[in-house]
Short mmCIF file of C-alpha atoms in Angstrom, two decimals:
data_model
loop_
_atom_site.label_atom_id
_atom_site.label_comp_id
_atom_site.label_asym_id
_atom_site.label_seq_id
_atom_site.Cartn_x
_atom_site.Cartn_y
_atom_site.Cartn_z
CA MET A 1 119.26 50.64 81.50
CA THR A 2 119.53 53.59 83.87
CA GLN A 3 119.87 52.79 87.55
CA SER A 4 116.49 54.39 88.26
CA SER A 5 114.63 51.95 85.99
CA GLU A 6 113.56 48.50 87.07
CA LYS A 7 113.90 45.32 85.08
CA GLN A 8 111.11 42.82 85.27
CA GLY A 9 110.65 39.13 84.55
CA ASN A 10 113.41 36.88 83.28
CA ASP A 11 115.83 39.76 82.61
CA VAL A 12 116.27 40.57 86.29
CA ARG A 13 119.69 39.82 87.78
CA TYR A 14 120.04 38.41 91.28
CA PHE A 15 122.82 38.74 93.82
CA LEU A 16 123.96 36.51 96.67
CA GLY A 17 125.35 37.67 100.00
CA ILE A 18 126.97 35.30 102.49
CA ASP A 19 127.95 35.94 106.11
CA THR A 20 129.58 33.04 107.95
CA GLY A 21 130.34 33.38 111.65
CA ALA A 22 131.61 31.45 114.63
CA THR A 23 128.09 30.75 115.90
CA LYS A 24 125.66 31.58 113.06
CA SER A 25 125.69 32.12 109.32
CA HIS A 26 123.34 33.82 106.84
CA ALA A 27 122.66 33.83 103.10
CA LEU A 28 120.59 36.53 101.39
CA ILE A 29 119.46 36.89 97.78
CA ALA A 30 118.11 40.11 96.27
CA ASP A 31 117.42 41.32 92.77
CA GLU A 32 119.18 44.24 91.13
CA ASN A 33 116.33 46.55 92.14
CA GLY A 34 117.07 45.87 95.81
CA ARG A 35 114.17 43.51 96.54
CA SER A 36 115.19 40.72 98.92
CA VAL A 37 113.66 37.42 97.86
CA GLY A 38 115.57 34.65 99.62
CA PHE A 39 117.13 34.12 103.03
CA ALA A 40 118.67 31.21 104.90
CA GLN A 41 120.44 30.77 108.21
CA ALA A 42 122.46 28.05 109.88
CA GLY A 43 125.06 27.58 112.58
CA ALA A 44 128.81 28.09 112.65
CA GLY A 45 130.56 28.50 109.30
CA ASN A 46 133.98 29.68 110.47
CA TRP A 47 136.57 27.16 109.30
CA GLU A 48 138.43 27.60 112.60
CA VAL A 49 135.33 26.21 114.34
CA VAL A 50 133.96 23.59 111.92
CA GLY A 51 136.95 22.86 109.68
CA TRP A 52 137.17 23.41 105.93
CA ASP A 53 134.84 20.51 105.11
CA GLY A 54 132.25 21.75 107.59
CA ALA A 55 132.53 25.28 106.22
CA GLN A 56 131.97 24.01 102.68
CA GLN A 57 128.94 21.95 103.66
CA LEU A 58 127.35 24.92 105.41
CA LEU A 59 128.11 27.27 102.52
CA HIS A 60 126.41 24.94 100.05
CA ALA A 61 123.44 24.36 102.34
CA ILE A 62 122.58 28.01 103.03
CA THR A 63 123.14 28.97 99.39
CA GLN A 64 120.73 26.29 98.18
CA ASP A 65 118.19 27.13 100.88
CA ALA A 66 118.24 30.82 99.93
CA LEU A 67 117.88 29.94 96.23
CA ALA A 68 114.93 27.70 97.05
CA MET A 69 113.18 30.44 99.01
CA ALA A 70 113.84 32.89 96.17
CA ASN A 71 112.48 30.32 93.69
CA ILE A 72 115.37 30.87 91.30
CA SER A 73 118.23 28.74 90.03
CA GLN A 74 121.92 29.31 90.57
CA GLY A 75 122.14 30.38 86.94
CA ASN A 76 120.08 33.48 87.74
CA LEU A 77 122.83 34.86 89.96
CA ALA A 78 124.95 37.68 88.53
CA GLY A 79 127.32 38.36 91.43
CA ALA A 80 128.09 37.49 95.03
CA GLY A 81 129.80 38.94 98.09
CA PHE A 82 131.13 36.86 100.98
CA GLY A 83 132.06 37.83 104.53
CA PHE A 84 134.00 35.06 106.24
CA ALA A 85 134.77 34.93 109.95
CA GLY A 86 138.20 33.34 110.11
CA TYR A 87 139.53 35.09 107.01
CA ASP A 88 142.12 37.16 108.83
CA TRP A 89 145.48 36.85 107.04
CA PRO A 90 146.78 36.48 103.47
CA GLU A 91 147.47 32.79 104.11
CA ASP A 92 143.72 32.27 104.62
CA GLU A 93 142.85 33.47 101.11
CA CYS A 94 143.45 30.22 99.25
CA GLY A 95 141.17 28.15 101.49
CA HIS A 96 138.32 30.64 101.22
CA GLN A 97 138.72 30.95 97.46
CA LYS A 98 138.35 27.17 97.25
CA LEU A 99 135.13 27.39 99.28
CA ILE A 100 133.70 29.87 96.79
CA ASP A 101 134.94 27.89 93.79
CA SER A 102 133.21 24.78 95.14
CA LEU A 103 129.85 26.52 94.63
CA GLY A 104 130.47 26.75 90.89
CA LEU A 105 128.73 30.11 90.61
CA GLY A 106 130.57 31.30 87.52
CA VAL A 107 129.89 34.97 88.36
CA PRO A 108 132.00 37.87 89.66
CA THR A 109 132.59 37.55 93.40
CA ALA A 110 134.31 39.39 96.23
CA PHE A 111 135.20 38.14 99.68
CA GLY A 112 136.84 39.30 102.87
CA ASN A 113 136.51 39.23 106.63
CA ASP A 114 132.95 39.29 107.91
CA THR A 115 133.58 42.66 109.57
CA LEU A 116 133.85 44.31 106.15
CA ILE A 117 130.34 43.39 105.03
CA GLY A 118 129.07 44.94 108.25
CA LEU A 119 130.66 48.19 107.07
CA LEU A 120 129.04 47.91 103.65
CA ALA A 121 125.66 47.21 105.24
CA GLY A 122 125.82 50.11 107.68
CA ALA A 123 127.74 52.93 105.99
CA GLU A 124 125.44 55.10 103.88
CA ALA A 125 128.15 55.91 101.35
CA GLY A 126 129.49 52.36 101.25
CA TRP A 127 132.79 53.34 102.84
CA GLY A 128 134.06 54.43 106.25
CA VAL A 129 134.90 52.49 109.40
CA VAL A 130 133.20 49.67 111.26
CA VAL A 131 133.90 48.69 114.86
CA SER A 132 132.52 45.32 115.88
CA ALA A 133 131.97 44.67 119.58
CA GLY A 134 130.50 41.38 120.70
CA THR A 135 132.28 38.43 122.23
CA SER A 136 135.52 40.19 121.34
CA ASN A 137 136.21 43.10 118.98
CA ASN A 138 137.43 43.94 115.52
CA SER A 139 137.60 46.87 113.16
CA CYS A 140 138.22 47.55 109.50
CA GLY A 141 137.53 50.25 106.95
CA ARG A 142 137.75 51.37 103.38
CA ASP A 143 137.97 54.79 101.79
CA HIS A 144 135.92 56.25 98.94
CA GLN A 145 138.35 54.68 96.46
CA HIS A 146 137.70 51.29 98.09
CA HIS A 147 141.19 50.95 99.56
CA ALA A 148 140.69 48.72 102.61
CA CYS A 149 142.55 48.21 105.87
CA ARG A 150 141.98 46.36 109.11
CA LEU A 151 143.24 45.47 112.56
CA SER A 152 144.56 42.07 113.61
CA GLY A 153 141.34 40.82 115.20
CA MET A 154 143.42 39.06 117.86
CA GLY A 155 141.92 40.87 120.83
CA ALA A 156 144.01 41.31 123.96
CA THR A 157 146.94 39.42 122.44
CA SER A 158 147.62 42.34 120.12
CA GLY A 159 146.35 45.10 122.40
CA GLU A 160 142.86 45.35 120.89
CA PHE A 161 140.32 45.72 123.70
CA GLY A 162 136.67 46.57 124.19
CA GLY A 163 134.71 43.38 123.57
CA ALA A 164 132.88 41.32 126.19
CA THR A 165 135.87 39.00 126.68
CA GLU A 166 138.21 41.89 127.46
CA ILE A 167 135.65 43.61 129.69
CA VAL A 168 135.27 40.49 131.82
CA GLN A 169 139.05 40.06 131.96
CA ARG A 170 139.40 43.64 133.19
CA ALA A 171 136.62 43.10 135.74
CA MET A 172 138.38 40.00 137.09
CA GLN A 173 141.58 42.01 137.40
CA GLU A 174 139.80 44.69 139.42
CA ILE A 175 138.13 42.05 141.59
CA GLY A 176 141.56 40.55 142.22
CA ARG A 177 143.00 43.94 143.09
CA ALA A 178 140.17 44.55 145.55
CA TRP A 179 140.68 41.10 147.13
CA SER A 180 144.40 41.73 147.66
CA GLN A 181 143.74 45.30 148.86
CA ARG A 182 145.67 46.81 145.96
CA GLY A 183 142.56 48.45 144.56
CA SER A 184 139.16 49.83 145.49
CA GLN A 185 136.38 47.61 146.74
CA THR A 186 133.70 46.97 144.13
CA ARG A 187 130.23 45.49 143.86
CA LEU A 188 131.58 43.44 140.99
CA THR A 189 132.95 41.01 143.55
CA ASP A 190 129.55 39.97 144.88
CA ALA A 191 128.06 40.04 141.38
CA PHE A 192 130.66 37.64 139.99
CA VAL A 193 130.59 35.38 143.07
CA SER A 194 126.85 35.01 142.63
CA ALA A 195 127.11 34.55 138.86
CA VAL A 196 129.43 31.55 139.07
CA GLY A 197 127.71 30.04 142.11
CA ALA A 198 130.66 30.39 144.48
CA THR A 199 130.28 30.68 148.25
CA ASP A 200 132.54 33.73 148.57
CA ILE A 201 135.39 35.55 146.85
CA ASP A 202 138.03 33.10 148.08
CA ASP A 203 136.03 30.19 146.70
CA MET A 204 135.54 31.97 143.39
CA LEU A 205 139.19 32.85 142.87
CA ALA A 206 140.31 29.36 143.83
CA GLY A 207 137.61 27.83 141.63
CA VAL A 208 138.61 29.93 138.63
CA ALA A 209 142.25 29.02 139.19
CA ARG A 210 141.47 25.30 139.42
CA GLY A 211 138.85 25.21 136.69
CA ARG A 212 135.80 24.61 138.90
CA TYR A 213 134.24 27.91 137.83
CA GLN A 214 134.18 29.43 134.36
CA VAL A 215 134.25 33.17 133.84
CA GLY A 216 133.65 34.27 130.26
CA PRO A 217 132.16 36.94 128.02
CA TRP A 218 128.61 35.93 128.92
CA ILE A 219 129.13 37.66 132.28
CA ALA A 220 129.81 41.05 130.67
CA PRO A 221 126.21 42.30 131.15
CA LEU A 222 126.86 42.17 134.91
CA VAL A 223 129.61 44.75 134.49
CA PHE A 224 127.21 47.14 132.74
CA GLU A 225 124.47 46.49 135.31
CA THR A 226 126.87 47.16 138.18
CA ALA A 227 128.02 50.37 136.49
CA VAL A 228 124.42 51.57 136.20
CA GLN A 229 124.03 50.92 139.93
CA GLY A 230 126.75 53.49 140.54
CA ASP A 231 129.81 51.35 141.23
CA PRO A 232 132.86 53.52 140.35
CA VAL A 233 135.07 50.57 139.40
CA ALA A 234 132.49 49.13 137.02
CA GLN A 235 131.84 52.59 135.58
CA GLU A 236 135.52 53.05 134.83
CA ILE A 237 135.67 49.64 133.12
CA VAL A 238 132.79 50.62 130.84
CA CYS A 239 134.45 53.97 130.05
CA TRP A 240 137.73 52.18 129.39
CA ALA A 241 136.01 49.78 127.01
CA GLY A 242 134.45 52.69 125.14
CA ARG A 243 137.78 54.47 124.83
CA GLU A 244 139.42 51.29 123.59
CA LEU A 245 136.72 50.71 120.98
CA GLY A 246 137.24 54.30 119.90
CA SER A 247 140.97 53.67 119.59
CA LEU A 248 140.27 50.79 117.20
CA ALA A 249 138.46 53.23 114.92
CA VAL A 250 141.27 55.75 115.29
CA GLY A 251 143.75 53.16 114.02
CA ILE A 252 141.67 52.61 110.89
CA ILE A 253 141.13 56.36 110.43
CA ARG A 254 144.89 56.93 110.47
CA GLN A 255 145.60 54.05 108.10
CA LEU A 256 143.11 55.44 105.56
CA ASN A 257 143.85 59.14 106.19
CA LEU A 258 140.21 59.89 106.99
CA ALA A 259 140.77 62.42 109.79
CA HIS A 260 139.42 65.33 107.73
CA GLU A 261 136.69 63.40 105.90
CA VAL A 262 132.96 63.11 106.55
CA PHE A 263 132.22 59.41 107.01
CA ASP A 264 130.26 56.86 109.02
CA VAL A 265 131.62 54.77 111.85
CA VAL A 266 129.34 51.74 111.94
CA LEU A 267 128.70 50.21 115.36
CA ALA A 268 128.17 46.48 114.86
CA GLY A 269 127.60 43.93 117.58
CA SER A 270 125.52 43.17 120.64
CA LEU A 271 127.70 45.10 123.09
CA TYR A 272 126.35 48.44 121.88
CA GLN A 273 123.06 47.59 123.53
CA ALA A 274 124.77 49.03 126.62
CA GLY A 275 124.04 52.45 125.12
CA GLU A 276 125.63 55.79 125.93
CA PRO A 277 127.76 54.72 128.92
CA LEU A 278 129.82 52.76 126.37
CA VAL A 279 129.26 54.85 123.25
CA THR A 280 129.93 58.31 124.74
CA PRO A 281 133.63 57.72 125.58
CA MET A 282 133.98 55.91 122.25
CA ARG A 283 132.55 58.90 120.41
CA GLU A 284 134.79 61.34 122.27
CA THR A 285 137.87 59.32 121.35
CA ILE A 286 136.92 59.16 117.68
CA LEU A 287 135.88 62.81 117.33
CA ALA A 288 139.16 63.96 118.84
CA GLU A 289 140.83 62.37 115.80
CA ALA A 290 138.15 62.87 113.14
CA PRO A 291 135.69 65.64 114.09
CA GLN A 292 133.33 64.96 111.17
CA ALA A 293 132.89 61.25 111.82
CA ARG A 294 129.32 60.06 112.41
CA LEU A 295 128.63 57.09 114.66
CA VAL A 296 125.75 55.01 113.30
CA PRO A 297 124.33 51.73 114.63
CA LEU A 298 124.08 48.73 112.32
CA THR A 299 120.35 48.02 112.11
CA VAL A 300 120.33 45.26 109.47
CA PRO A 301 122.10 41.90 109.28
CA PRO A 302 125.66 42.27 107.92
CA VAL A 303 124.77 39.85 105.11
CA VAL A 304 123.07 42.84 103.43
CA GLY A 305 126.59 44.14 102.86
CA GLY A 306 127.45 40.91 101.09
CA VAL A 307 124.66 41.49 98.57
CA LEU A 308 125.80 45.09 98.02
CA TRP A 309 129.37 43.89 97.50
CA GLY A 310 128.17 41.40 94.91
CA MET A 311 126.32 44.20 93.12
CA GLU A 312 129.48 46.30 93.07
CA GLN A 313 131.26 43.56 91.13
CA VAL A 314 129.05 44.18 88.08
CA GLY A 315 129.03 47.96 88.31
CA ILE A 316 125.68 48.59 89.97
CA GLU A 317 125.51 51.93 91.80
CA THR A 318 124.55 50.49 95.17
CA ALA A 319 123.53 53.86 96.61
CA VAL A 320 120.46 53.74 94.34
CA VAL A 321 119.19 50.41 95.68
CA ARG A 322 120.54 50.46 99.23
CA ASP A 323 117.45 51.82 100.98
CA THR A 324 115.15 49.45 99.11
CA LEU A 325 117.41 46.51 99.95
CA ILE A 326 117.45 47.37 103.65
CA THR A 327 113.68 47.88 103.82
CA SER A 328 112.87 44.72 101.88
CA THR A 329 115.32 42.64 103.92
CA LYS A 330 113.73 43.75 107.18
CA ALA A 331 110.30 42.88 105.78
CA LEU A 332 111.49 39.48 104.54
CA LEU A 333 113.04 38.60 107.90
CA GLU A 334 109.96 39.72 109.82
CA LYS A 335 107.79 37.57 107.58
CA GLN A 336 110.06 34.59 108.14
CA ASN A 337 110.18 35.17 111.89
CA HIS A 338 106.38 35.31 111.95
CA ARG A 339 106.20 32.05 110.03
CA GLU A 340 108.64 30.39 112.44
CA ARG A 341 106.64 31.62 115.44
CA GLU A 342 103.47 30.20 113.90
CA GLN A 343 105.17 26.87 113.26
CA LYS A 344 106.40 26.72 116.84
CA ILE A 345 102.92 27.44 118.18
CA CYS A 346 101.43 24.77 115.94
CA ALA A 347 104.04 22.26 117.10
CA ASN A 348 103.19 23.03 120.72
CA LEU A 349 99.47 22.64 120.01
CA ARG A 350 100.06 19.26 118.42
CA PHE A 351 102.13 18.26 121.44
CA ILE A 352 99.14 18.88 123.73
CA GLY A 353 96.76 17.01 121.45
CA VAL A 354 95.38 19.64 119.09
CA GLU A 355 95.62 17.90 115.73
CA SER A 356 95.40 20.99 113.54
CA CYS A 357 96.31 24.65 113.83
CA LYS A 358 93.02 25.41 112.10
CA ALA A 359 91.20 23.67 114.93
CA ALA A 360 92.79 26.18 117.29
CA GLY A 361 91.91 29.10 115.06
CA ARG A 362 95.44 29.59 113.69
CA GLY A 363 94.79 28.51 110.11
CA ARG A 364 95.32 30.84 107.18
#
């Protein structure tokens, strides 16, 4: 069969993608033509959060749920790709291999850190660099020969900055410098005092020191908001974060010798919603090292990369099916989201005494 032809019926092969994270996990099934047919989601699947037993239970649950939605059996699968949050070092390999083995798939598989499947989902050519920026940060890459490399993923401990955690830490440092008159005054002080519910800066600092107040990555949007309002200190923090995220990519570029290549740098994670104030200094840092790099946002769930990785294991030219897979996955998720919204509305109607959605005009 040529890659441009499409198999039909019982001859079609199916592929499983898995993305397990610290807060949510996804499973996706698509056929070899790129049509997504099954999806499932659940909570944390990172073994560091739920333990190995919890990770195994979740892996089995989302796999079976995705198979059920696809209306196929496990025997129809031809390959699988797994992205595991918590798979960071060689010593983690054995535990994750056991997780996969417990599924009993009996098909070619590939697995790695969850950052890598974000790269596969977002890079048009299937190789390049990905920089993840959410609660913290991470980066990895692979070249056109599929040689892969990564950073430590340890955040500030190993000098990797740019995520929400590090941004808030930097903001607290600047607030402390302003309080002690070692730095410039900043609107961040009032913003953080209000955010934690303190009476003033002294109360906030004492409360943070004594554990009465918690300051974490969820406060990072305040830094961006304060920067937009024109606060120079907040603006510099955002620029610093962008430069640091760019430096993560530069490390990967140097490891893979990509400086003179044309490739995608995939921007994955919620922090990029901040837009150009964050992305512009990041782009400048990257282009100074690799002038032909292209920064592209990740617009599909990373689990799409897991499916593509599974396809690679049996020799499918993923470039042929990539666009179809992305389009069909978006359509599948929108359909599921619509169904969930309808179910929620129906549940609310029943709560107020409407016995049937049809009685309220919501029947199909």
